[in-house]
mmCIF file of C-alpha atoms and ligand atoms in Angstrom:
data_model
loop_
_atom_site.group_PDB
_atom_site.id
_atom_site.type_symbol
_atom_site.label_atom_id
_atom_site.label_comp_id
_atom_site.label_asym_id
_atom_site.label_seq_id
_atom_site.Cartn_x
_atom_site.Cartn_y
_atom_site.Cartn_z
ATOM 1 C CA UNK A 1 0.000 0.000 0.000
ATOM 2 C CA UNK A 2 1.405 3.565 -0.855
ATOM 3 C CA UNK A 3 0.697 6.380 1.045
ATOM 4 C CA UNK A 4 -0.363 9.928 -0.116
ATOM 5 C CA UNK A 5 1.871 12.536 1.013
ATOM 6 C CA UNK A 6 -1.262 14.142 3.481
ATOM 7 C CA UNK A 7 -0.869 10.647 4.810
ATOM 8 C CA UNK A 8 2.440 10.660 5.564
ATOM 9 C CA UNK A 9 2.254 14.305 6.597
ATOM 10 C CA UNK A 10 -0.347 13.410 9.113
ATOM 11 C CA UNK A 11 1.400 10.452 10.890
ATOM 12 C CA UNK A 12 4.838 12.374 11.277
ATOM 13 C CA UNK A 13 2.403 15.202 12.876
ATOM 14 C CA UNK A 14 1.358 12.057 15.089
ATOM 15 C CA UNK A 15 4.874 11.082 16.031
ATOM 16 C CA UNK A 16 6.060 14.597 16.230
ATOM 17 C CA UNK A 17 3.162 15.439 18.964
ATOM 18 C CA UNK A 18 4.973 13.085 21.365
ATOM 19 C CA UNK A 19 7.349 14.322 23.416
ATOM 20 C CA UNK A 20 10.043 11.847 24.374
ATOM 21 C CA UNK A 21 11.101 13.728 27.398
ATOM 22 C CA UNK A 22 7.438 14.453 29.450
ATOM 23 C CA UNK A 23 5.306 11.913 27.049
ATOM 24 C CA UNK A 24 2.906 14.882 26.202
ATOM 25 C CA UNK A 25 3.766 18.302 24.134
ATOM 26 C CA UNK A 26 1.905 20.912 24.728
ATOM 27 C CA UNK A 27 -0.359 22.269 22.501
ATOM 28 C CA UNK A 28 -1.888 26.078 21.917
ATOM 29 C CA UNK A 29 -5.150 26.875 20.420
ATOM 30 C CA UNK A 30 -5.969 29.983 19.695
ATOM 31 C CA UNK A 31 -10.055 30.436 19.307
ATOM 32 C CA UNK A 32 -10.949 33.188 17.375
ATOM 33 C CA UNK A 33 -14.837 33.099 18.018
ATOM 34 C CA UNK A 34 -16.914 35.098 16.371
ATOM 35 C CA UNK A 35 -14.231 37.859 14.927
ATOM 36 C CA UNK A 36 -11.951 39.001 12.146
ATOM 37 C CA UNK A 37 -13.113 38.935 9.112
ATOM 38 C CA UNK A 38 -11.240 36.905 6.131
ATOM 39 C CA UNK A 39 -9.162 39.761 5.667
ATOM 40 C CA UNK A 40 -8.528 40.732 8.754
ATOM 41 C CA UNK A 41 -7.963 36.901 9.490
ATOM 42 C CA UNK A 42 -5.533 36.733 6.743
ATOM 43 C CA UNK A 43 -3.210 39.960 8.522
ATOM 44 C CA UNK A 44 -3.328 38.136 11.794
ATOM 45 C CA UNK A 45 -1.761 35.373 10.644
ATOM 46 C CA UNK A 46 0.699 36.610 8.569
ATOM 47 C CA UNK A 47 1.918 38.612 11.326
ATOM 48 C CA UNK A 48 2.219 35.184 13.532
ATOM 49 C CA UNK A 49 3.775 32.623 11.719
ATOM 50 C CA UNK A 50 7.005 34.299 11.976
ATOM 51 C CA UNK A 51 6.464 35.221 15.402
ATOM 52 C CA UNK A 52 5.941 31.577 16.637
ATOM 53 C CA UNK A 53 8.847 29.805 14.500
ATOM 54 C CA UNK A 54 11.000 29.185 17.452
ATOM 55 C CA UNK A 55 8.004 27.615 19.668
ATOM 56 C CA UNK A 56 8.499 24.186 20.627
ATOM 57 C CA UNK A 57 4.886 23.327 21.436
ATOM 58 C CA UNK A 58 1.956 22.533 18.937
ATOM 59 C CA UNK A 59 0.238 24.988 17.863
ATOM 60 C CA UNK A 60 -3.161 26.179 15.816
ATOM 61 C CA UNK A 61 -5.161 28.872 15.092
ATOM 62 C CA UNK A 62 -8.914 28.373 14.757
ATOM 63 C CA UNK A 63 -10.417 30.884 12.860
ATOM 64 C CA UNK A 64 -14.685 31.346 11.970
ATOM 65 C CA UNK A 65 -15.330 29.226 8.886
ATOM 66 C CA UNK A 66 -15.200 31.872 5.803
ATOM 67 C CA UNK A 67 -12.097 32.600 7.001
ATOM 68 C CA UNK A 68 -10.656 29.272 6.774
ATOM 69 C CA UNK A 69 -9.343 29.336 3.235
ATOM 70 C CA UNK A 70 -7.434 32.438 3.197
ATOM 71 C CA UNK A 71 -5.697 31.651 6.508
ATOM 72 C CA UNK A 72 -5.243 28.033 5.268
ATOM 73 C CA UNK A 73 -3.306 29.320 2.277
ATOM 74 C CA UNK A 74 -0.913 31.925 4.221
ATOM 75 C CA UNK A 75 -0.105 28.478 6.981
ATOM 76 C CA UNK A 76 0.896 26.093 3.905
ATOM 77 C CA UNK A 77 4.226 25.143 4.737
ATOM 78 C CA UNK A 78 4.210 26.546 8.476
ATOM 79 C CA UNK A 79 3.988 24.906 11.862
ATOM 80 C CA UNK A 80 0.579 26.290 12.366
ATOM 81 C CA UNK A 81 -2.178 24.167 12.416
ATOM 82 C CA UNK A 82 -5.971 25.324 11.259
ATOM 83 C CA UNK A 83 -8.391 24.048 13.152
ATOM 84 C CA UNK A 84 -11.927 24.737 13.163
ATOM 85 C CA UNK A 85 -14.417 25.814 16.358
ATOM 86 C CA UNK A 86 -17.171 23.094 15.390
ATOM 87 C CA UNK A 87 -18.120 20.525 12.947
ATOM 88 C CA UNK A 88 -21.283 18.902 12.041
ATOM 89 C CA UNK A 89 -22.094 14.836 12.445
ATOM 90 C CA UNK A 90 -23.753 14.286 9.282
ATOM 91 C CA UNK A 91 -21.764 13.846 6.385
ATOM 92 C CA UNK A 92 -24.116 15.690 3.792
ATOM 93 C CA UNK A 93 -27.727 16.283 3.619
ATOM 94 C CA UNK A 94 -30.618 18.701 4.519
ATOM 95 C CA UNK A 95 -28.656 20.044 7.319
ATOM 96 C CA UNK A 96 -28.925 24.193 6.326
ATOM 97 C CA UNK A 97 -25.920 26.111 8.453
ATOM 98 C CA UNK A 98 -24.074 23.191 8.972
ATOM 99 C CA UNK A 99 -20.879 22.358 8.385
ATOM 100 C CA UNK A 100 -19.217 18.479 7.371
ATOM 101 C CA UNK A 101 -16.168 17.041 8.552
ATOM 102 C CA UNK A 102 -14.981 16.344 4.893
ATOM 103 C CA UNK A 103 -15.341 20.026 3.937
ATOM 104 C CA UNK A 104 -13.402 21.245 7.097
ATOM 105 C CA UNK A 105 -10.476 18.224 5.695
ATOM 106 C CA UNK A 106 -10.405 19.160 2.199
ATOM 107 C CA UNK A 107 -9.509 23.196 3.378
ATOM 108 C CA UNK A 108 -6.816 21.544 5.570
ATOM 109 C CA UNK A 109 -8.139 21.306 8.880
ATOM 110 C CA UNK A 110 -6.427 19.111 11.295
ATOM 111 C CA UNK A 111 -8.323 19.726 14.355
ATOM 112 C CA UNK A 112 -11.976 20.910 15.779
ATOM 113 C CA UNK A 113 -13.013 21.957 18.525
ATOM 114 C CA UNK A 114 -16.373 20.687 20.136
ATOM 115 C CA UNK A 115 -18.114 21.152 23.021
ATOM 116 C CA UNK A 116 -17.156 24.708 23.368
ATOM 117 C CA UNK A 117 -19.462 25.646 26.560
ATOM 118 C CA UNK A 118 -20.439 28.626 23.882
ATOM 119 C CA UNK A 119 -21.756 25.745 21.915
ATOM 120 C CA UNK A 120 -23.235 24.115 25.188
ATOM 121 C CA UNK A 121 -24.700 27.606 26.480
ATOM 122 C CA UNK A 122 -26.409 29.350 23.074
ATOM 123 C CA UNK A 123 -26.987 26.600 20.644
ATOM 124 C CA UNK A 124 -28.050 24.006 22.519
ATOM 125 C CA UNK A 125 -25.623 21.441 22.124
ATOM 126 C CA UNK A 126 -25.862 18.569 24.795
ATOM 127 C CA UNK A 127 -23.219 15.701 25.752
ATOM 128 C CA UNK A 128 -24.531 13.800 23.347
ATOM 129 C CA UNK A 129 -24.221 15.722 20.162
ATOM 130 C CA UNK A 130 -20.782 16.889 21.398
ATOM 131 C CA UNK A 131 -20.079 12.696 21.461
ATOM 132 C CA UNK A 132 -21.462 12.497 17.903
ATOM 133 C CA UNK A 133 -19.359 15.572 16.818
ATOM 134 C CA UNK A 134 -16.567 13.932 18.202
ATOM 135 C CA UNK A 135 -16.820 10.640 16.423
ATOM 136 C CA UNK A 136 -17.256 12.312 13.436
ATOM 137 C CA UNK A 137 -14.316 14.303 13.164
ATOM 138 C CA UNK A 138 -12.467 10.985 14.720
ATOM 139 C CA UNK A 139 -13.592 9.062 11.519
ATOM 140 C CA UNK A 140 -12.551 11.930 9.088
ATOM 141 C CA UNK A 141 -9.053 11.123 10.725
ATOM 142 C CA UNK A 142 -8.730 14.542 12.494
ATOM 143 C CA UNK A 143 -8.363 15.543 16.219
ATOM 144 C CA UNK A 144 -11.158 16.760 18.376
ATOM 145 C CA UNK A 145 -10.868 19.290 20.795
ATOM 146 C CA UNK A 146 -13.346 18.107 23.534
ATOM 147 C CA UNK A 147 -14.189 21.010 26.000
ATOM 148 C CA UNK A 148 -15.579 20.690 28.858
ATOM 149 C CA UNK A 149 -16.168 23.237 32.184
ATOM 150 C CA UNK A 150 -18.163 24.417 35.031
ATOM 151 C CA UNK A 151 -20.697 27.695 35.338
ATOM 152 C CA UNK A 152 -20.206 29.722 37.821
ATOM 153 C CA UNK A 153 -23.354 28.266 39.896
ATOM 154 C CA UNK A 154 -22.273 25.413 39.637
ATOM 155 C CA UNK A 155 -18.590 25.724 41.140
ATOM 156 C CA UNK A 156 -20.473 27.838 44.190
ATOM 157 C CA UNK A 157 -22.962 24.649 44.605
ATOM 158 C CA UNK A 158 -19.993 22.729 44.758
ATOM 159 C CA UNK A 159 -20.676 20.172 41.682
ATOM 160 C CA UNK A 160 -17.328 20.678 39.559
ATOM 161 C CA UNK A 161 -16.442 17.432 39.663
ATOM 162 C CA UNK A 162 -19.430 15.808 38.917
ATOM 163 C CA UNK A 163 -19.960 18.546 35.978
ATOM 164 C CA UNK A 164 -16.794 17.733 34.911
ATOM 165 C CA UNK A 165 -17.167 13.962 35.177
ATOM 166 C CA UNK A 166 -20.552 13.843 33.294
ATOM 167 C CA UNK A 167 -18.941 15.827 30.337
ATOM 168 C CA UNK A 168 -16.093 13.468 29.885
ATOM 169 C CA UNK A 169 -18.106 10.496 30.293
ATOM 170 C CA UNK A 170 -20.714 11.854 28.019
ATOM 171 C CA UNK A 171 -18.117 13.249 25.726
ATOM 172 C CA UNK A 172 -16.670 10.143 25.209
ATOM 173 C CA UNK A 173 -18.827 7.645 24.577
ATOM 174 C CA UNK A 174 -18.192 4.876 22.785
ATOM 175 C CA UNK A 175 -14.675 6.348 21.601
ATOM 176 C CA UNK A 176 -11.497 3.877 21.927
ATOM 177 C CA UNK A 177 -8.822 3.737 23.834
ATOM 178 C CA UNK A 178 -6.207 4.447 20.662
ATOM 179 C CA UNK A 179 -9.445 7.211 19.815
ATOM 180 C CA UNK A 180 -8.610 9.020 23.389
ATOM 181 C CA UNK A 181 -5.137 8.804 23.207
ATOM 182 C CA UNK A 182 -4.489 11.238 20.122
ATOM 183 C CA UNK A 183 -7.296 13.834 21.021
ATOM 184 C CA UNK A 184 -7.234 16.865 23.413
ATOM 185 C CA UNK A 185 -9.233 17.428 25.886
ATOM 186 C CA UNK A 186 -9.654 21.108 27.140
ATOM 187 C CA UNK A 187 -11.027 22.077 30.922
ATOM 188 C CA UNK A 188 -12.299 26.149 30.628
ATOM 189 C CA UNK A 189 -14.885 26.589 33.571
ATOM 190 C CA UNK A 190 -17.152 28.651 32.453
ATOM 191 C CA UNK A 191 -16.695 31.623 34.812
ATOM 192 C CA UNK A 192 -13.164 32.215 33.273
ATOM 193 C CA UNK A 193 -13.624 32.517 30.088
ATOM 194 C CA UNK A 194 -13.656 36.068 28.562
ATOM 195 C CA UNK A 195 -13.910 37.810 32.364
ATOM 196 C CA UNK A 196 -10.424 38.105 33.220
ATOM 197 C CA UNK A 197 -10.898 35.959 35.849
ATOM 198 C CA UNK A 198 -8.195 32.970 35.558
ATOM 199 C CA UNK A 199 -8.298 30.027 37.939
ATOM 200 C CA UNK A 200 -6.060 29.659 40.189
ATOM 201 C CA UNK A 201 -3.147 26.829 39.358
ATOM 202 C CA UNK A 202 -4.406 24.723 41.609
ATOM 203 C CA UNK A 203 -8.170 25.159 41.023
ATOM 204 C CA UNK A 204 -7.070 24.333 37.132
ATOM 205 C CA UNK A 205 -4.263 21.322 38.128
ATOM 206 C CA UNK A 206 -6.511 20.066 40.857
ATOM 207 C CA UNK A 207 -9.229 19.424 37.743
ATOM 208 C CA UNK A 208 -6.948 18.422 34.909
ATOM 209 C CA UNK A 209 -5.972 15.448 37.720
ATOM 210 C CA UNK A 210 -9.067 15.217 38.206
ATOM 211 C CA UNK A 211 -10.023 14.672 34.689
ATOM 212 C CA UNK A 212 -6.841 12.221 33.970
ATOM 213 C CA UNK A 213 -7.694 10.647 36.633
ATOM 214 C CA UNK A 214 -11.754 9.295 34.450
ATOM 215 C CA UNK A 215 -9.665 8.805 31.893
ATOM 216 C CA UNK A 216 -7.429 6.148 33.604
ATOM 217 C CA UNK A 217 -10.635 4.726 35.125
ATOM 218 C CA UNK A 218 -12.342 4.727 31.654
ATOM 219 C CA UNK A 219 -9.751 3.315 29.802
ATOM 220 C CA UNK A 220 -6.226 2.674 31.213
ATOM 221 C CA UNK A 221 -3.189 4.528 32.899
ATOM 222 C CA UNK A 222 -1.379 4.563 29.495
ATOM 223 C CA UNK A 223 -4.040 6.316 28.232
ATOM 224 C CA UNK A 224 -4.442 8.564 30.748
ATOM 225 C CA UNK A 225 -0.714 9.559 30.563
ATOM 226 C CA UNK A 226 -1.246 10.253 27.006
ATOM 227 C CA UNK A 227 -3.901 12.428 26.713
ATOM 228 C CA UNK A 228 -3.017 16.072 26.345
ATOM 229 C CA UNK A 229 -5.129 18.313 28.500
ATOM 230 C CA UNK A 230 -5.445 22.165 27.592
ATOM 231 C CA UNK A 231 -6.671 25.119 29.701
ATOM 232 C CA UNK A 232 -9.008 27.665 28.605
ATOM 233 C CA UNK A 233 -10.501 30.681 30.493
ATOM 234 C CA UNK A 234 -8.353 34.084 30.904
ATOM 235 C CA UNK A 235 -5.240 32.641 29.919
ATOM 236 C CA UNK A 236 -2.512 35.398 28.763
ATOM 237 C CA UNK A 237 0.899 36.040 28.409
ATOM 238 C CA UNK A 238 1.472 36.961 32.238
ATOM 239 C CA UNK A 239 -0.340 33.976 33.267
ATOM 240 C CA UNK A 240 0.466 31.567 30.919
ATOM 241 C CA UNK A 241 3.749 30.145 32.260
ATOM 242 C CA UNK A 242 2.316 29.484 35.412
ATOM 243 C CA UNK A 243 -0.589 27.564 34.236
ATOM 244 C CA UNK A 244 1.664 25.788 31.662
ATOM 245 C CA UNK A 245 3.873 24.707 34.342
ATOM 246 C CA UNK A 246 1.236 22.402 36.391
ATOM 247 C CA UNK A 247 1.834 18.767 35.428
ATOM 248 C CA UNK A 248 -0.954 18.165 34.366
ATOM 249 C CA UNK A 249 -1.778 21.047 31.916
ATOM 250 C CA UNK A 250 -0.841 20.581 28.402
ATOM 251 C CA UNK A 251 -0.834 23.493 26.671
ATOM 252 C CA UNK A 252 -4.099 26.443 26.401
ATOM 253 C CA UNK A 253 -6.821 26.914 24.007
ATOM 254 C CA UNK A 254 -7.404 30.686 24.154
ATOM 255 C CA UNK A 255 -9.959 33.298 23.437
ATOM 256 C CA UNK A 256 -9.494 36.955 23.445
ATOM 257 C CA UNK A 257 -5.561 37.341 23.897
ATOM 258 C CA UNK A 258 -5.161 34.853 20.668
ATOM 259 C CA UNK A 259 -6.727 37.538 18.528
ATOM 260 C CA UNK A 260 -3.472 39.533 18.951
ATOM 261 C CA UNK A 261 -0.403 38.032 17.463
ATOM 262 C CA UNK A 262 2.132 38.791 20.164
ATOM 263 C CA UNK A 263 0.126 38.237 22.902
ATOM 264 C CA UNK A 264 -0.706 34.702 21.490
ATOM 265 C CA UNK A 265 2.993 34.475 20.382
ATOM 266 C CA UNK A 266 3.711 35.302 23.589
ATOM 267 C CA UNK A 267 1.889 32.663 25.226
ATOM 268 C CA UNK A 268 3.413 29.800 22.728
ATOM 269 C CA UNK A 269 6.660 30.851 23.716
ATOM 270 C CA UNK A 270 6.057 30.340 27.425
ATOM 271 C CA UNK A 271 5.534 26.710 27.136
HETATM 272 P P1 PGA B 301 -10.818 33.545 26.760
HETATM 273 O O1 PGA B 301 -11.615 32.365 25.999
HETATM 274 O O2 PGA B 301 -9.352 33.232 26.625
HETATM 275 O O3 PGA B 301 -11.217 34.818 26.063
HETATM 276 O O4 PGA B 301 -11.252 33.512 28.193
HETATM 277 C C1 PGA B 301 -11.193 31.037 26.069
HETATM 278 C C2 PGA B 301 -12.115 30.145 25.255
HETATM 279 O O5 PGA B 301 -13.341 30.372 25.251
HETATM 280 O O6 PGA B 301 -11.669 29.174 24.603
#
């Protein structure tokens, strides 16, 4: 059997995302939300690709969807990933404002991100369609970005964990072992993200253990030493190190500073 050169592009990628040293290498997100338009898109990443070229960790910039084919064009032949901030189950059909997995591939997507608690919060989206989001993207060969968080209310009533635990369990249903091991996962409670308000290191480390911790119960240790586990919520340049540095935090998928190059830049340098 001969491989295509995407193929072989997308298993060094694989090998390349393992670190020998620490097993996991981190990986930074950047999610653009609902902003920049294709042009504008288009200038922000020009002006970071040259800023991140000494970065060690993974990184990817997921822009809104008419955007995706200008920024995929000025990444060709960088270390910047596109990824995309949500992807439909359904490969085709009557599905109006929806978008396939295949179309996301063929721009040169590599990973999506689902379960965004904007997702959960305005449109509805439930465990379960954030599990059949998942599996999709998982059988166009790319890498889900599972999300998963607390409110506010709900870290006051003091039901993080089992928030937490029924999002990962829900997310993950039916998914394998090998299926686990190559996605992300990303913890952003709810009450951090876009407010300025970071957790703490330990609030975050004490939940990414937390969550490695299902993971090993769901599946194996191996897995659960595998998995690479991002946080969102507030995350900066001044803040970043910090969080980067907990042992069980694998890199950040962020919101409002990735929308300016050197403060994103700045934040895939500090890991
Ligand atoms: P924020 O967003 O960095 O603006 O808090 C993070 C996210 O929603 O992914």
């Amino acid at each position: 059997m001969r491989l295509t050169d995407n193929e072989i592009e997308a298993i060094a990628q694989k090998i390349a995302s393992k670190s020998p040293s620490s097993g996991r290498r981190p990986i930074v997100v950047g999610n653009w939300k609902l902003h920049k338009t294709p042009t504008e898109a288009a200038n922000l990443v020009r002006e970071l690709v040259p800023l991140v070229e000494g970065a060690t960790c993974e990184i990817g910039v997921a822009p809104a969807y008419p955007c995706l084919e200008r920024v995929a064009g000025i990444l060709a032949g960088s270390k910047v990933h596109l990824c995309a901030q949500n992807a439909y189950w359904e490969s085709s059909g009557a599905f109006t404002g929806e978008v396939s997995t295949a179309m996301l591939k063929d721009l040169g997507v590599s990973h999506v991100i689902v379960g965004h608690s904007e997702r959960r919060q305005f449109f509805g989206e439930t465990d379960e369609t954030v599990n059949r989001r998942a599996k999709a993207v998982l059988a166009a060969d790319l890498t889900p970005i599972l999300c998963v968080g607390e409110s506010l209310e709900e870290r006051d009533g003091g039901s993080t964990q089992a928030v937490v635990d029924r999002q990962i369990r829900g997310g993950l249903v039916g998914l394998t072992e090998l299926q686990v091991d190559d996605m992300v996962l990303a913890y952003e409670p709810v009450w951090a993200i876009g407010t300025g308000k970071v957790a703490t290191v330990e609030q975050a480390q004490e939940v990414h253990s937390f969550i490695r911790n299902i993971i090993a119960e769901l599946y194996n240790p191996q897995t659960a030493a595998a998995v690479r586990i991002q946080y969102g919520g507030s995350v900066k340049p001044d803040n970043a190190a910090q969080l980067l540095a907990q042992s069980d935090i694998d890199g950040a998928l962020v919101g409002g500073a990735a929308l300016k190059a050197a403060d994103f830049a700045a934040i895939c340098l500090a890991t």
